[in-house]
Amino acid sequence: MKYTVITGASSGIGYETALAFAARGKNLILVARRLEKLEELKAKIQGMDAKVHVIVQQSDLSVSSEAHTLYNNLKPYEIETWINNAGLGESSVIAEQNLDKVETMLRVNIESLTILSTLYVRDYADAEGTQLINVSSALGYAIAVGSVAYSASKYYVSAFTEGLAKELELKGAKLKAKILAPAITETEFVQKSIDAEGFDYKANMSKYHTAKEMAGFMVDLYEHEDVVVGIVDQNYEFHLRGAIYPVITELN
Ligand SMILES: NC(=O)c1ccc[n+]([C@@H]2O[C@H](COP(=O)([O-])OP(=O)(O)OC[C@H]3O[C@@H](n4cnc5c(N)ncnc54)[C@H](OP(=O)(O)O)[C@@H]3O)[C@@H](O)[C@H]2O)c1
C-alpha cells in the first residue's frame, strides 16, 4: 500500500489537499500538532471513501528531533508523495518582530522541511513515481516588506527545492521535487500571523483563493510531469512552469 504524507493537514491548504488526494483514492498520512483536527479529518475522509487508508501522526515540527522521530515512525510505510506544507508566518517590520515566533517559524518553515526533505530524498530518489512537494509562497519569489523574515524563509524553501530538483535531474533520479507557491489563501494563516482571532478575508482582501482552490492547484502541480514550480501571479492566476532561480552546476 502506498501513501501520501501531508504535513500541516489540520487546517487550510493541507486539510483541503488531504480531501483532494483522498478523492483520487490516495492513502494518507496526516501530520500536525492538533490531533483532534486530524482525527476529525480522518473520519470525514473515511465517510467519503472507506477504502482510503488514513494514518494520523501528531508532531511538533518546531522541534527538530520531532521531525526525525516522525520520519523514523513512517519508515515502515511506502511513501509515494511527501508534501511539506506545515508553515507559519510573522507579520511585522524586522525591528518589531516577535523573535520567539520568528525562531519557531524558521524551525518549521526551514529546519524541519530540510530534515524531512533530505530523509525522504535519501530513501526514495530512485523510486518510480515519487514526488516531494514543498509549499513555498509567492513571497518566496518577491520580498514582502512587513513580512521580510517570512519571505526569506520561503526564499529558502524555493531555492532549496529548485536546487534539489536540479540535482535529481542531473542524477537521472526518478523522484521529482516541486514547489507550490500560493498567494493569499483563505486559511488560518493570517490570523495566526497577526495574532488576531477570526480574520475576515472578504472584508479585508481584494483578492484571494480559497483553500479548496489552492488544493486544486496542488493537484494540478502533482499531476503534471516536467514542471518544477506551480505559482500564483499578481492577477491571481496559477501557472505551472520550470525552475525560476538561476542555477550554477559547476563552481569553477
Ligand atoms: N494562506 C496563505 O495566504 C499562504 C500563502 C502562501 C503560502 N502559504 C503557505 O501554505 C502553507 C499552509 O498554510 P495555510 O495557509 O494552510 O495555514 P494554516 O491554516 O495556518 O495551516 C498551517 C498548518 O501548519 C501546521 N503547523 C503549524 N505549526 C506547526 C508545527 N509546529 N508543527 C506541525 N505542524 C504545524 C498547522 O497545524 P497545527 O497547528 O495543528 O500544528 C496547520 O495544519 C504554509 O507553509 C504557508 O506558509 C500560505
Coordinates of C-alpha atoms and ligand atoms in Angstrom, one line a residue:
M1 CA 0.0 0.0 0.0
K2 CA 1.4 3.4 -1.0
Y3 CA 0.8 6.7 1.0
T4 CA 0.9 10.4 0.6
V5 CA 2.3 12.3 3.6
I6 CA 0.8 15.8 4.2
T7 CA 2.3 17.9 7.0
G8 CA 0.1 20.7 8.3
A9 CA -3.1 18.8 7.4
S10 CA -5.1 20.0 10.4
S11 CA -6.3 23.2 8.6
G12 CA -6.2 25.3 5.5
I13 CA -4.3 24.2 2.4
G14 CA -3.1 20.9 3.9
Y15 CA -6.6 20.0 5.1
E16 CA -8.1 20.6 1.6
T17 CA -5.2 18.9 -0.1
A18 CA -5.9 15.8 2.0
L19 CA -9.5 15.8 0.9
A20 CA -8.4 16.3 -2.8
F21 CA -5.9 13.5 -2.6
A22 CA -8.4 11.2 -0.8
A23 CA -10.9 11.9 -3.6
R24 CA -8.3 10.5 -6.0
G25 CA -8.1 7.3 -3.9
K26 CA -4.7 8.2 -2.3
N27 CA -4.0 6.7 1.1
L28 CA -2.8 9.4 3.5
I29 CA -0.6 10.1 6.4
L30 CA -1.7 13.3 8.0
V31 CA 0.6 15.3 10.3
A32 CA 0.1 18.3 12.6
R33 CA 0.1 19.2 16.3
R34 CA -3.7 19.3 16.7
L35 CA -4.5 15.6 16.9
E36 CA -8.3 16.1 17.3
K37 CA -8.5 18.0 14.0
L38 CA -6.6 15.2 12.2
E39 CA -8.9 12.6 13.7
E40 CA -11.9 14.6 12.5
L41 CA -10.4 14.8 9.1
K42 CA -9.7 11.1 9.1
A43 CA -13.3 10.4 10.0
K44 CA -14.6 12.7 7.2
I45 CA -12.3 11.0 4.6
Q46 CA -13.4 7.5 5.7
G47 CA -17.0 8.7 5.4
M48 CA -16.3 9.7 1.8
D49 CA -14.4 6.5 0.9
A50 CA -13.9 3.7 3.3
K51 CA -11.2 2.2 1.0
V52 CA -8.9 5.2 1.6
H53 CA -6.5 4.3 4.4
V54 CA -5.7 7.2 6.7
I55 CA -3.0 7.4 9.4
V56 CA -2.6 10.4 11.7
Q57 CA 0.7 11.4 13.3
Q58 CA 1.0 14.1 15.9
S59 CA 4.2 16.0 15.6
D60 CA 5.5 19.5 16.6
L61 CA 7.7 20.4 13.7
S62 CA 9.2 23.4 15.5
V63 CA 11.3 20.8 17.4
S64 CA 13.8 19.2 15.0
S65 CA 14.1 16.0 17.0
E66 CA 10.3 15.5 16.4
A67 CA 10.9 15.8 12.6
H68 CA 13.4 13.0 12.9
T69 CA 11.1 10.9 15.0
L70 CA 8.2 11.5 12.6
Y71 CA 10.3 10.3 9.7
N72 CA 11.5 7.2 11.6
N73 CA 8.0 6.4 12.6
L74 CA 7.0 6.4 9.0
K75 CA 9.8 4.1 7.8
P76 CA 7.6 1.0 7.6
Y77 CA 5.3 2.7 5.1
E78 CA 5.9 3.1 1.3
I79 CA 5.5 6.8 0.7
E80 CA 4.9 7.8 -3.0
T81 CA 4.4 11.5 -2.3
W82 CA 5.7 13.7 0.6
I83 CA 4.1 17.2 0.9
N84 CA 5.9 19.6 3.3
N85 CA 3.0 22.0 3.8
A86 CA 3.2 22.9 7.5
G87 CA 4.3 26.5 8.0
L88 CA 3.5 29.8 9.7
G89 CA 4.1 33.5 9.2
E90 CA 5.0 36.5 11.2
S91 CA 3.8 40.0 10.1
S92 CA 5.8 42.9 11.4
V93 CA 8.8 45.0 10.4
I94 CA 12.1 43.5 11.4
A95 CA 12.8 45.8 14.3
E96 CA 9.4 44.9 15.8
Q97 CA 9.4 41.2 15.2
N98 CA 8.4 38.8 17.9
L99 CA 11.6 36.8 18.0
D100 CA 10.2 33.8 19.7
K101 CA 7.6 33.5 16.9
V102 CA 10.3 34.1 14.2
E103 CA 12.5 31.4 15.7
T104 CA 9.6 29.0 15.7
M105 CA 8.8 29.9 12.1
L106 CA 12.3 29.3 11.0
R107 CA 12.4 25.9 12.6
V108 CA 9.1 24.8 11.0
N109 CA 9.4 26.5 7.6
I110 CA 13.2 25.8 7.1
E111 CA 14.7 23.4 9.6
S112 CA 12.0 20.6 9.6
L113 CA 11.3 21.0 5.9
T114 CA 15.0 20.5 5.2
I115 CA 15.3 17.4 7.6
L116 CA 12.2 15.8 6.1
S117 CA 13.1 16.5 2.5
T118 CA 16.6 15.2 3.0
L119 CA 15.5 12.0 4.7
Y120 CA 12.8 11.4 2.0
V121 CA 15.3 12.0 -0.9
R122 CA 17.8 9.6 0.7
D123 CA 15.3 6.8 0.7
Y124 CA 13.2 7.5 -2.4
A125 CA 15.4 9.2 -5.0
D126 CA 15.3 6.0 -7.2
A127 CA 11.7 5.1 -6.6
E128 CA 9.5 5.3 -9.6
G129 CA 6.5 7.7 -9.4
T130 CA 7.6 9.5 -6.3
Q131 CA 7.3 13.2 -5.6
L132 CA 8.4 15.7 -3.0
I133 CA 6.2 18.9 -3.0
N134 CA 7.4 21.7 -0.7
V135 CA 4.9 24.6 -0.1
S136 CA 6.7 27.9 -0.5
S137 CA 4.8 31.1 -1.3
A138 CA 4.5 33.9 -3.9
L139 CA 6.6 35.6 -1.2
G140 CA 9.3 33.0 -1.9
Y141 CA 9.8 34.9 -5.2
A142 CA 9.1 38.5 -4.1
I143 CA 10.1 40.1 -0.8
A144 CA 7.1 41.5 1.2
V145 CA 8.1 44.5 3.3
G146 CA 6.5 43.9 6.7
S147 CA 6.9 40.1 6.4
V148 CA 10.6 40.0 5.5
A149 CA 11.6 37.1 7.7
Y150 CA 8.7 35.1 6.4
S151 CA 9.5 35.9 2.8
A152 CA 13.2 35.0 3.4
S153 CA 12.1 31.6 4.9
K154 CA 10.1 30.9 1.8
Y155 CA 13.0 32.1 -0.5
Y156 CA 14.9 29.3 1.3
V157 CA 12.1 26.8 0.5
S158 CA 12.1 27.8 -3.1
A159 CA 15.9 27.9 -3.6
F160 CA 16.4 24.6 -1.7
T161 CA 13.7 22.8 -3.6
E162 CA 14.6 24.2 -7.0
G163 CA 18.2 23.2 -6.3
L164 CA 17.1 19.7 -5.3
A165 CA 15.0 19.4 -8.4
K166 CA 18.2 20.2 -10.5
E167 CA 20.3 17.7 -8.5
L168 CA 17.8 15.0 -9.1
E169 CA 17.5 15.8 -12.8
L170 CA 21.3 15.7 -13.2
K171 CA 21.5 12.4 -11.4
G172 CA 18.7 11.0 -13.6
A173 CA 16.7 10.2 -10.4
K174 CA 13.1 9.1 -10.5
L175 CA 11.9 11.3 -7.7
K176 CA 10.6 14.7 -8.7
A177 CA 10.9 17.8 -6.4
K178 CA 8.3 20.5 -6.9
I179 CA 7.2 23.8 -5.3
L180 CA 3.7 25.2 -4.7
A181 CA 3.8 29.0 -4.4
P182 CA 0.4 30.2 -3.3
A183 CA -0.6 33.9 -2.9
I184 CA -3.1 34.9 -0.3
T185 CA -5.3 32.0 0.5
E186 CA -8.2 31.9 3.0
T187 CA -6.9 29.7 5.9
E188 CA -6.0 30.2 9.5
F189 CA -2.6 31.6 8.3
V190 CA -3.3 35.4 8.6
Q191 CA -5.0 35.3 11.9
K192 CA -2.0 33.3 13.3
S193 CA 0.5 35.7 11.6
I194 CA -1.0 38.8 13.1
D195 CA -2.2 37.1 16.4
A196 CA -5.9 38.1 15.7
E197 CA -8.9 35.8 16.0
G198 CA -11.2 35.2 13.0
F199 CA -9.6 37.3 10.2
D200 CA -12.2 38.2 7.6
Y201 CA -10.7 37.7 4.2
K202 CA -13.8 39.0 2.3
A203 CA -13.8 42.3 4.3
N204 CA -10.0 42.9 4.2
M205 CA -8.6 41.4 1.0
S206 CA -9.5 42.4 -2.6
K207 CA -8.3 39.1 -4.0
Y208 CA -7.5 35.6 -2.6
H209 CA -8.0 32.0 -3.3
T210 CA -10.0 29.6 -1.1
A211 CA -8.0 26.7 0.4
K212 CA -10.1 24.3 -1.8
E213 CA -9.0 26.2 -4.9
M214 CA -5.4 26.0 -3.7
A215 CA -5.7 22.3 -3.2
G216 CA -6.9 22.1 -6.8
F217 CA -3.7 23.8 -7.9
M218 CA -1.7 21.4 -5.7
V219 CA -3.3 18.5 -7.6
D220 CA -2.5 20.2 -11.0
L221 CA 1.1 20.5 -9.9
Y222 CA 1.1 16.9 -8.7
E223 CA -0.4 15.6 -12.0
H224 CA 1.9 17.5 -14.4
E225 CA 5.2 16.0 -15.4
D226 CA 8.2 18.2 -16.3
V227 CA 7.2 21.1 -14.1
V228 CA 9.0 22.3 -11.1
V229 CA 7.0 25.3 -9.8
G230 CA 3.3 26.0 -9.5
I231 CA 2.9 29.7 -8.7
V232 CA 0.1 32.2 -8.3
D233 CA 0.9 35.5 -10.1
Q234 CA -0.2 39.1 -9.2
N235 CA -3.5 38.6 -11.1
Y236 CA -4.2 35.5 -9.0
E237 CA -3.7 33.2 -12.0
F238 CA -2.0 29.9 -11.4
H239 CA 1.0 28.9 -13.7
L240 CA 2.9 25.6 -13.9
R241 CA 6.5 26.2 -15.1
G242 CA 10.1 25.3 -14.8
A243 CA 12.5 26.5 -12.1
I244 CA 12.7 30.3 -11.6
Y245 CA 16.1 30.9 -9.9
P246 CA 19.3 30.7 -11.9
V247 CA 21.4 27.6 -11.1
I248 CA 25.2 27.1 -11.2
T249 CA 26.1 23.5 -11.7
E250 CA 29.9 23.9 -11.7
L251 CA 31.8 26.1 -9.4
N252 CA 34.9 27.0 -11.4
Ligands
LIG1 N1 -2.6 31.2 3.4 C1 -1.8 31.9 2.7 O1 -2.1 33.0 2.3 C2 -0.5 31.3 2.2 C3 0.2 31.9 1.1 C4 1.4 31.4 0.7 C5 1.9 30.3 1.3 N2 1.2 29.7 2.4 C6 1.8 28.5 3.0 O2 0.9 27.5 3.0 C7 1.2 26.5 4.0 C8 -0.1 26.1 4.7 O3 -0.6 27.2 5.4 P1 -2.1 27.6 5.5 O4 -2.3 28.8 4.7 O5 -2.9 26.4 5.2 O6 -2.2 28.0 7.0 P2 -2.9 27.3 8.3 O7 -4.4 27.1 8.1 O8 -2.5 28.1 9.5 O9 -2.3 25.8 8.3 C9 -0.9 25.6 8.8 C10 -0.7 24.2 9.1 O10 0.6 24.0 9.6 C11 0.6 23.3 10.8 N3 1.7 23.7 11.7 C12 2.0 24.9 12.1 N4 3.0 24.9 13.0 C13 3.3 23.6 13.2 C14 4.2 22.9 14.0 N5 5.0 23.5 14.9 N6 4.3 21.5 13.9 C15 3.5 20.8 13.0 N7 2.6 21.5 12.2 C16 2.5 22.8 12.3 C17 -0.8 23.6 11.4 O11 -1.2 22.5 12.3 P3 -1.2 22.6 13.9 O12 -1.5 24.0 14.3 O13 -2.4 21.6 14.2 O14 0.1 22.0 14.3 C18 -1.7 23.7 10.2 O15 -2.1 22.4 9.8 C19 2.3 27.2 4.9 O16 3.5 26.7 4.6 C20 2.2 28.7 4.4 O17 3.4 29.3 4.7 C21 0.0 30.2 2.8

